[in-house]
Structures are given as structure tokens and as C-alpha cells.
Tab-separated table of C-alpha atoms in Angstrom:
chain	number	residue	atom	x	y	z
A	1	UNK	CA	0.000	0.000	0.000
A	2	UNK	CA	1.107	3.549	-0.742
A	3	UNK	CA	-0.297	7.075	-0.687
A	4	UNK	CA	-1.043	9.627	-3.416
A	5	UNK	CA	-1.160	13.167	-2.017
A	6	UNK	CA	-3.121	15.822	-3.908
A	7	UNK	CA	-1.841	19.390	-3.876
A	8	UNK	CA	-3.088	21.966	-2.939
A	9	UNK	CA	-5.913	20.193	-1.099
A	10	UNK	CA	-3.717	17.901	0.987
A	11	UNK	CA	-6.127	15.024	0.333
A	12	UNK	CA	-4.571	11.571	0.557
A	13	UNK	CA	-5.576	8.489	-1.440
A	14	UNK	CA	-4.303	4.997	-0.648
A	15	UNK	CA	-2.860	3.161	-3.644
A	16	UNK	CA	-2.516	-0.571	-4.261
A	17	UNK	CA	0.524	-2.305	-5.696
A	18	UNK	CA	0.597	-2.335	-9.498
A	19	UNK	CA	-1.951	0.462	-9.934
A	20	UNK	CA	-1.280	3.529	-12.021
A	21	UNK	CA	-1.905	6.889	-10.382
A	22	UNK	CA	-4.929	7.357	-12.664
A	23	UNK	CA	-6.405	4.010	-11.587
A	24	UNK	CA	-5.889	4.868	-7.928
A	25	UNK	CA	-7.607	8.232	-8.229
A	26	UNK	CA	-10.501	6.869	-10.287
A	27	UNK	CA	-11.069	4.106	-7.737
A	28	UNK	CA	-11.335	6.809	-5.086
A	29	UNK	CA	-13.776	8.789	-7.231
A	30	UNK	CA	-11.551	11.645	-8.407
A	31	UNK	CA	-12.015	13.102	-11.900
A	32	UNK	CA	-8.446	13.338	-13.178
A	33	UNK	CA	-8.582	14.440	-16.820
A	34	UNK	CA	-7.725	11.595	-19.203
A	35	UNK	CA	-8.470	10.278	-22.672
A	36	UNK	CA	-6.372	7.559	-24.308
A	37	UNK	CA	-5.246	5.819	-21.057
A	38	UNK	CA	-2.110	4.696	-22.873
A	39	UNK	CA	0.467	7.495	-22.794
A	40	UNK	CA	-0.479	8.794	-26.239
A	41	UNK	CA	-2.582	11.947	-25.776
A	42	UNK	CA	-1.105	13.856	-22.810
A	43	UNK	CA	-4.493	14.664	-21.232
A	44	UNK	CA	-3.502	13.271	-17.818
A	45	UNK	CA	-0.211	15.199	-17.592
A	46	UNK	CA	0.445	16.555	-14.088
A	47	UNK	CA	3.507	17.606	-12.122
A	48	UNK	CA	4.843	15.259	-9.450
A	49	UNK	CA	6.306	17.435	-6.688
A	50	UNK	CA	7.466	14.704	-4.337
A	51	UNK	CA	8.313	11.023	-4.597
A	52	UNK	CA	9.395	8.777	-7.459
A	53	UNK	CA	7.409	6.888	-10.076
A	54	UNK	CA	7.878	4.577	-13.034
A	55	UNK	CA	6.541	6.432	-16.080
A	56	UNK	CA	6.334	3.347	-18.287
A	57	UNK	CA	6.280	3.632	-22.085
A	58	UNK	CA	4.737	6.858	-23.387
A	59	UNK	CA	5.000	8.860	-26.594
A	60	UNK	CA	7.256	11.923	-26.753
A	61	UNK	CA	4.456	13.897	-28.398
A	62	UNK	CA	2.429	13.386	-25.218
A	63	UNK	CA	5.273	13.986	-22.726
A	64	UNK	CA	8.432	15.718	-23.968
A	65	UNK	CA	11.908	15.106	-22.479
A	66	UNK	CA	11.879	18.698	-21.169
A	67	UNK	CA	8.585	18.093	-19.360
A	68	UNK	CA	9.966	14.935	-17.795
A	69	UNK	CA	12.956	16.925	-16.497
A	70	UNK	CA	10.540	19.389	-14.901
A	71	UNK	CA	8.805	16.561	-13.048
A	72	UNK	CA	5.715	16.107	-15.196
A	73	UNK	CA	4.289	12.659	-15.831
A	74	UNK	CA	1.364	10.953	-17.531
A	75	UNK	CA	-0.726	9.486	-14.743
A	76	UNK	CA	-2.410	6.880	-16.960
A	77	UNK	CA	0.919	5.022	-17.128
A	78	UNK	CA	2.763	6.273	-14.024
A	79	UNK	CA	3.189	3.800	-11.139
A	80	UNK	CA	4.575	4.940	-7.750
A	81	UNK	CA	8.011	3.647	-6.710
A	82	UNK	CA	8.014	5.286	-3.282
A	83	UNK	CA	5.497	4.881	-0.478
A	84	UNK	CA	4.274	8.416	-1.049
A	85	UNK	CA	4.094	10.710	-4.060
A	86	UNK	CA	2.545	14.156	-4.297
A	87	UNK	CA	0.966	15.565	-7.456
A	88	UNK	CA	-0.266	19.032	-8.385
A	89	UNK	CA	-3.916	18.436	-9.191
A	90	UNK	CA	-7.384	19.545	-8.225
A	91	UNK	CA	-8.855	22.435	-6.317
A	92	UNK	CA	-8.534	23.165	-2.619
A	93	UNK	CA	-11.625	20.994	-2.081
A	94	UNK	CA	-10.619	18.144	-4.446
A	95	UNK	CA	-14.182	16.863	-4.386
A	96	UNK	CA	-14.768	13.297	-5.682
A	97	UNK	CA	-16.687	13.297	-8.963
A	98	UNK	CA	-16.490	9.865	-10.553
A	99	UNK	CA	-17.923	6.461	-9.751
A	100	UNK	CA	-15.204	3.841	-9.178
A	101	UNK	CA	-14.763	1.609	-12.258
A	102	UNK	CA	-15.388	-2.151	-12.065
A	103	UNK	CA	-13.536	-4.728	-14.161
A	104	UNK	CA	-14.977	-7.585	-16.229
A	105	UNK	CA	-18.691	-7.147	-15.646
A	106	UNK	CA	-20.496	-10.006	-17.426
A	107	UNK	CA	-23.106	-8.625	-19.834
A	108	UNK	CA	-25.676	-9.860	-22.355
A	109	UNK	CA	-26.402	-8.238	-25.710
A	110	UNK	CA	-30.142	-7.487	-25.732
A	111	UNK	CA	-30.359	-5.864	-29.167
A	112	UNK	CA	-28.283	-4.975	-32.211
A	113	UNK	CA	-29.045	-2.253	-34.763
A	114	UNK	CA	-27.125	-1.637	-38.000
A	115	UNK	CA	-26.871	2.159	-38.002
A	116	UNK	CA	-24.716	2.553	-41.143
A	117	UNK	CA	-22.742	0.142	-43.357
A	118	UNK	CA	-19.834	0.537	-40.901
A	119	UNK	CA	-21.504	1.374	-37.584
A	120	UNK	CA	-23.596	-0.967	-35.484
A	121	UNK	CA	-25.293	-0.247	-32.194
A	122	UNK	CA	-25.291	-2.720	-29.320
A	123	UNK	CA	-27.660	-2.581	-26.382
A	124	UNK	CA	-26.265	-4.539	-23.457
A	125	UNK	CA	-27.204	-5.182	-19.845
A	126	UNK	CA	-25.043	-6.346	-16.944
A	127	UNK	CA	-26.054	-9.762	-15.599
A	128	UNK	CA	-25.355	-8.660	-12.033
A	129	UNK	CA	-25.111	-5.229	-10.464
A	130	UNK	CA	-25.793	-2.264	-12.722
A	131	UNK	CA	-22.952	0.072	-13.635
A	132	UNK	CA	-23.137	3.624	-12.297
A	133	UNK	CA	-21.704	6.221	-14.648
A	134	UNK	CA	-21.954	9.827	-15.767
A	135	UNK	CA	-23.254	10.580	-19.281
A	136	UNK	CA	-20.304	11.058	-21.632
A	137	UNK	CA	-18.103	8.385	-20.037
A	138	UNK	CA	-16.896	5.220	-21.759
A	139	UNK	CA	-16.343	1.507	-21.087
A	140	UNK	CA	-13.942	-1.191	-22.259
A	141	UNK	CA	-15.294	-4.435	-23.756
A	142	UNK	CA	-13.855	-7.786	-24.778
A	143	UNK	CA	-14.953	-11.414	-25.073
A	144	UNK	CA	-15.699	-13.480	-21.986
A	145	UNK	CA	-12.568	-15.610	-22.495
A	146	UNK	CA	-10.492	-12.449	-22.853
A	147	UNK	CA	-8.853	-13.711	-26.019
A	148	UNK	CA	-9.725	-10.493	-27.834
A	149	UNK	CA	-7.968	-7.258	-26.883
A	150	UNK	CA	-10.190	-5.006	-24.782
A	151	UNK	CA	-11.115	-1.711	-26.467
A	152	UNK	CA	-12.870	1.461	-25.339
A	153	UNK	CA	-16.256	2.718	-26.565
A	154	UNK	CA	-18.305	5.680	-25.395
A	155	UNK	CA	-21.677	5.085	-23.758
A	156	UNK	CA	-24.365	6.469	-26.064
A	157	UNK	CA	-27.185	6.841	-23.544
A	158	UNK	CA	-27.921	8.442	-20.214
A	159	UNK	CA	-28.289	6.069	-17.220
A	160	UNK	CA	-31.593	4.179	-17.143
A	161	UNK	CA	-33.461	2.286	-14.435
A	162	UNK	CA	-32.878	-1.067	-16.156
A	163	UNK	CA	-29.108	-0.549	-16.416
A	164	UNK	CA	-28.998	-0.744	-20.219
A	165	UNK	CA	-25.774	0.447	-21.864
A	166	UNK	CA	-25.763	1.528	-25.529
A	167	UNK	CA	-22.533	1.302	-27.543
A	168	UNK	CA	-21.925	2.331	-31.152
A	169	UNK	CA	-19.036	0.491	-32.794
A	170	UNK	CA	-17.373	1.357	-36.090
A	171	UNK	CA	-15.851	-1.543	-38.028
A	172	UNK	CA	-12.167	-0.696	-38.452
A	173	UNK	CA	-10.500	-2.668	-41.294
A	174	UNK	CA	-7.513	-3.773	-39.178
A	175	UNK	CA	-9.319	-3.588	-35.859
A	176	UNK	CA	-9.291	-6.919	-34.024
A	177	UNK	CA	-11.942	-5.970	-31.493
A	178	UNK	CA	-14.251	-4.026	-33.800
A	179	UNK	CA	-14.276	-6.887	-36.303
A	180	UNK	CA	-14.887	-9.413	-33.520
A	181	UNK	CA	-17.796	-7.309	-32.245
A	182	UNK	CA	-19.353	-6.910	-35.712
A	183	UNK	CA	-18.946	-10.597	-36.587
A	184	UNK	CA	-19.829	-12.219	-33.260
A	185	UNK	CA	-22.045	-10.046	-31.088
A	186	UNK	CA	-25.787	-10.546	-31.596
A	187	UNK	CA	-28.791	-10.622	-29.240
A	188	UNK	CA	-28.026	-13.211	-26.568
A	189	UNK	CA	-24.232	-12.971	-26.910
A	190	UNK	CA	-22.111	-12.546	-23.778
A	191	UNK	CA	-19.237	-10.114	-23.307
A	192	UNK	CA	-17.140	-8.547	-20.572
A	193	UNK	CA	-17.360	-4.849	-19.800
A	194	UNK	CA	-15.153	-2.699	-17.545
A	195	UNK	CA	-15.720	0.882	-16.497
A	196	UNK	CA	-16.841	3.571	-16.369
A	197	UNK	CA	-13.890	5.749	-17.423
A	198	UNK	CA	-13.313	9.265	-18.708
A	199	UNK	CA	-14.090	12.835	-17.714
A	200	UNK	CA	-16.034	14.057	-20.772
A	201	UNK	CA	-19.024	14.768	-18.581
A	202	UNK	CA	-21.523	17.591	-18.330
A	203	UNK	CA	-20.922	20.566	-16.053
A	204	UNK	CA	-23.968	21.015	-13.755
A	205	UNK	CA	-22.986	24.662	-13.210
A	206	UNK	CA	-23.468	25.530	-16.893
A	207	UNK	CA	-25.961	28.388	-17.156
A	208	UNK	CA	-25.480	29.370	-20.803
A	209	UNK	CA	-26.217	27.806	-24.196
A	210	UNK	CA	-24.548	24.544	-25.216
A	211	UNK	CA	-23.105	23.718	-28.635
A	212	UNK	CA	-22.122	20.133	-29.517
A	213	UNK	CA	-19.848	19.481	-32.516
A	214	UNK	CA	-19.526	15.835	-33.594
A	215	UNK	CA	-18.351	13.582	-36.401
A	216	UNK	CA	-18.758	9.811	-36.809
A	217	UNK	CA	-19.272	7.870	-33.593
A	218	UNK	CA	-18.256	10.992	-31.748
A	219	UNK	CA	-22.041	11.207	-31.663
A	220	UNK	CA	-22.152	8.479	-28.992
A	221	UNK	CA	-21.045	10.441	-25.896
A	222	UNK	CA	-22.947	13.501	-27.128
A	223	UNK	CA	-26.153	11.440	-27.261
A	224	UNK	CA	-25.669	10.476	-23.625
A	225	UNK	CA	-24.947	14.044	-22.541
A	226	UNK	CA	-27.836	15.498	-24.536
A	227	UNK	CA	-30.304	12.848	-23.403
A	228	UNK	CA	-29.459	13.559	-19.767
A	229	UNK	CA	-29.693	17.347	-20.212
A	230	UNK	CA	-33.064	17.169	-21.954
A	231	UNK	CA	-34.465	14.735	-19.389
A	232	UNK	CA	-33.573	16.995	-16.489
A	233	UNK	CA	-35.190	19.975	-18.197
A	234	UNK	CA	-32.069	21.970	-19.039
A	235	UNK	CA	-33.340	25.518	-19.644
A	236	UNK	CA	-30.733	26.797	-22.119
A	237	UNK	CA	-30.387	26.133	-25.851
A	238	UNK	CA	-28.685	22.917	-26.902
A	239	UNK	CA	-27.544	22.786	-30.531
A	240	UNK	CA	-25.972	19.684	-32.090
A	241	UNK	CA	-23.955	19.929	-35.311
A	242	UNK	CA	-23.340	16.479	-36.801
A	243	UNK	CA	-20.867	16.099	-39.677
A	244	UNK	CA	-20.915	13.173	-42.109
A	245	UNK	CA	-19.322	12.528	-45.475
A	246	UNK	CA	-22.590	11.412	-47.072
A	247	UNK	CA	-26.245	11.228	-46.073
A	248	UNK	CA	-25.903	7.593	-44.972
A	249	UNK	CA	-23.366	8.664	-42.347
A	250	UNK	CA	-25.922	10.772	-40.443
A	251	UNK	CA	-27.277	8.007	-38.237
A	252	UNK	CA	-29.756	8.146	-35.333
A	253	UNK	CA	-31.537	10.869	-37.281
A	254	UNK	CA	-34.950	9.679	-36.100
A	255	UNK	CA	-34.025	10.231	-32.446
A	256	UNK	CA	-32.451	13.606	-33.199
A	257	UNK	CA	-35.511	14.773	-35.154
A	258	UNK	CA	-37.721	13.573	-32.291
A	259	UNK	CA	-35.736	15.735	-29.882
A	260	UNK	CA	-36.128	18.573	-32.394
A	261	UNK	CA	-39.909	18.218	-32.277
A	262	UNK	CA	-40.255	17.644	-28.531
A	263	UNK	CA	-37.786	20.123	-27.064
A	264	UNK	CA	-38.053	23.661	-28.368
A	265	UNK	CA	-34.585	24.576	-27.047
A	266	UNK	CA	-32.909	21.689	-28.910
A	267	UNK	CA	-31.763	22.062	-32.515
A	268	UNK	CA	-30.211	19.370	-34.720
A	269	UNK	CA	-28.025	20.661	-37.570
A	270	UNK	CA	-26.602	18.016	-39.966
A	271	UNK	CA	-23.877	18.835	-42.484
A	272	UNK	CA	-22.280	16.793	-45.286
A	273	UNK	CA	-18.757	17.155	-46.626
A	274	UNK	CA	-18.814	15.017	-49.802
A	275	UNK	CA	-22.276	15.623	-51.243
A	276	UNK	CA	-24.992	18.256	-51.282
A	277	UNK	CA	-28.516	17.294	-50.217
A	278	UNK	CA	-31.652	19.223	-49.429
A	279	UNK	CA	-32.098	19.660	-45.697
A	280	UNK	CA	-28.350	19.513	-44.976
A	281	UNK	CA	-25.652	22.116	-44.681
A	282	UNK	CA	-22.571	21.505	-46.808
A	283	UNK	CA	-18.962	21.685	-45.622
A	284	UNK	CA	-16.735	20.797	-42.677
A	285	UNK	CA	-17.927	22.115	-39.337
A	286	UNK	CA	-14.826	24.269	-38.697
A	287	UNK	CA	-15.331	25.933	-42.089
A	288	UNK	CA	-19.045	26.719	-41.705
A	289	UNK	CA	-19.177	27.416	-37.947
A	290	UNK	CA	-18.749	31.154	-38.453
A	291	UNK	CA	-21.692	31.225	-40.865
A	292	UNK	CA	-23.944	29.675	-38.222
A	293	UNK	CA	-22.711	31.480	-35.093
A	294	UNK	CA	-21.221	34.939	-34.739
A	295	UNK	CA	-20.409	34.880	-31.023
A	296	UNK	CA	-19.665	31.789	-28.892
A	297	UNK	CA	-18.349	33.644	-25.853
A	298	UNK	CA	-21.190	32.417	-23.610
A	299	UNK	CA	-21.420	28.888	-25.011
A	300	UNK	CA	-20.231	25.663	-23.458
A	301	UNK	CA	-18.684	23.704	-26.343
A	302	UNK	CA	-18.601	19.890	-26.425
A	303	UNK	CA	-16.552	18.352	-29.270
A	304	UNK	CA	-16.203	14.625	-30.059
A	305	UNK	CA	-14.565	12.842	-32.989
A	306	UNK	CA	-11.059	12.226	-34.310
A	307	UNK	CA	-8.233	14.259	-32.704
A	308	UNK	CA	-7.854	16.257	-35.936
A	309	UNK	CA	-11.574	17.070	-36.006
A	310	UNK	CA	-11.570	18.042	-32.343
A	311	UNK	CA	-8.548	20.326	-32.706
A	312	UNK	CA	-9.959	22.052	-35.800
A	313	UNK	CA	-13.356	22.621	-34.184
A	314	UNK	CA	-11.783	23.951	-30.985
A	315	UNK	CA	-9.684	26.423	-32.982
A	316	UNK	CA	-12.752	27.584	-34.935
A	317	UNK	CA	-14.752	27.992	-31.719
A	318	UNK	CA	-11.988	30.065	-30.120
A	319	UNK	CA	-11.951	32.381	-33.138
A	320	UNK	CA	-15.648	33.014	-32.458
A	321	UNK	CA	-14.995	33.953	-28.847
A	322	UNK	CA	-15.377	30.598	-27.060
A	323	UNK	CA	-13.567	30.563	-23.719
A	324	UNK	CA	-10.918	27.875	-23.379
A	325	UNK	CA	-12.221	26.654	-20.020
A	326	UNK	CA	-15.657	26.119	-21.586
A	327	UNK	CA	-14.402	23.942	-24.461
A	328	UNK	CA	-14.736	20.238	-23.623
A	329	UNK	CA	-13.016	17.685	-25.874
A	330	UNK	CA	-13.272	13.956	-26.509
A	331	UNK	CA	-10.752	12.891	-29.165
A	332	UNK	CA	-10.889	9.252	-30.249
A	333	UNK	CA	-7.618	7.449	-31.030
A	334	UNK	CA	-7.111	4.991	-33.876
A	335	UNK	CA	-6.238	1.337	-33.322
A	336	UNK	CA	-3.024	1.805	-35.330
A	337	UNK	CA	-1.359	3.826	-32.546
A	338	UNK	CA	1.466	1.917	-30.786
A	339	UNK	CA	-0.112	1.940	-27.334
A	340	UNK	CA	-0.749	-0.555	-24.578
A	341	UNK	CA	-3.304	-3.284	-25.437
A	342	UNK	CA	-6.862	-2.467	-24.479
A	343	UNK	CA	-6.281	1.166	-23.701
A	344	UNK	CA	-7.052	3.312	-26.736
A	345	UNK	CA	-10.246	5.119	-27.558
A	346	UNK	CA	-11.798	4.179	-30.882
A	347	UNK	CA	-13.607	6.083	-33.617
């Protein structure tokens, strides 16, 4: 057993042997920012002010040699080597925000929907205790024999009384897990699920309009966040811009149009990049954002998709006045990245 000290709060969290700092804090309920969980994105970079740790294998683009010299580390891979380490993270209160993740929850597929030629939707339910999670978080899945590498997928629904979890999985040509899921998971199939993970969650203190910018299965966490906001009667405008290459890529349109009709503050705005169709805008979201919005200084911005998409949208939003602290990102990483098995986020 060891101890992780949080500065400036002075809070102490007991760690177990073999755990990364991120795992220790998540188990205790703390919302340390993270994304890829594999030393590839740099989201969980914090400064270690006391103690020693094993950084493990990480990419230089996520943690530079100069940053390492200054004491920074990536907590998703860092494991303490001394009984006590202190990190600069959190507020003076350091309030717990996350539910502790659980590993290898046995689940049953209750339904499967082909959303596009490449994207299928799975509806699954835990056999035992239901998973508690915040909308916008993600889980890891693999087969019950654990012969297939575990991969991460965002939860596409807000929590329900029956514990159902909705996942939307893109078939990746060289993706072991995505191909296994597409070829083998049907109603009645069993799988293992671990989670929840991630900090792409809604801010209850938001009192201004919300703008969601998504591409591909970046829609999944946005669906969960939007569903939860609309259910609780969020009083501000919620606009959702969804980018697809062609009309067939704009999936879940029925649900989005239903929200359009039912909630007067919700607006669904689809856009296509490779064809022009009536009822759709045309062009990449970063290119057309300024035509749709002149001032985003009061908006909370939620962006989900590939890292390139997320970065481009964030830059476009900043040019329109969006405040950096109000821009929330969820960038999905490709299976081709050389990262630890079972850790990367997927498109």
C-alpha cells in the first residue's frame, strides 16, 4: 500500500501495488482528466512534486523530455516507486466526482441495430449489479474468455433504471476488437465490460447555451450528454452539429428529429462534406461554424470525434470567442497507434 497526495488540497488516497496513479484516483472517485489511457494523448499530464514513479512507455508527443525533467508525468501510465508521491492536481476541495470503475462485468447483448454500413449499435445489460456512470463516459469491452484485446467505446445513452448500456461500434478494417464485435455479437451474446472511465461529462454549473460538434461515432457520448440534459429539463439552448461525409453517415436521425420536435430549445443541424442534399448544410464544421454562429463567448462547447476534427473545431470555436475553459473535448484514437493493449479510444 502507498499514498497519493493531492496538492493543494492535501487530500490523501491509498494506492494498491501495481496500480497507475490514474487508476488509484478513479477508484477513489476523483475526476483526473484523461483520454487515451495509454500514454499517447497527454491529457492526464500533471507535475509530481514529491516522490518517485515509473513512467512506463509513453509517446514523446504526449510527454516531452523537457517536461519529464521538470517533473511532469502521464498518470495513466505512471506507477509509484516510493510509499508516497505528491501531485499538483485539483482544487482546494478536491471533491470526488467519478464512480469507481469495475472490471470484467459479465453482460448480455439485448439488441443490435445496423446504423450505417460501418456502424452498429449494441444494447447490453449487466447480468449482475448495474454500472453507475456519468453521461459522456466510456467503457472497455472484450470477449468473456479475454482472447480479444479489450477496447474502449463511449456510452451512447444516459443512465436508465434497467441498467442498459448503448454502444456504437465502427468496423475498423484492421481492428481486431471491432471486427470481432461486428462478426460475433448478436442478441443473446455474452461479453465482458469494464468501467466507467473518462471525464467528458456535463458541467452542472453551466448556465449558458450549449453547442455540440460531432463527427462519426463521436455522436455516442454527445447522445448520452444530450439525453441527460433534456431529461432533467435543461433551460438553455442545446444545438448539435453532426458532420458526415454522405447522407448515410448521419445516423440516429430519427431520435435527433424527435428531440427537435419535442424540445423547443434543442436544434439538430446536420452537415455533409462530400455531397450536397436538401435539408443539410454543406462543408466541414470548422469551415461553416462562423456562418452559423457569430459569437460563442457564452457557449459551453462539447466536441467529439477524431483528434484532428476536435482540434480544428476547438480552434474555430476560439476564433468566435469561445472561452478555453468552456471547451470540452473527446478525441478518439485509432487502433493503429502503438499503445498498450486495451487502452485506446476508438472512432
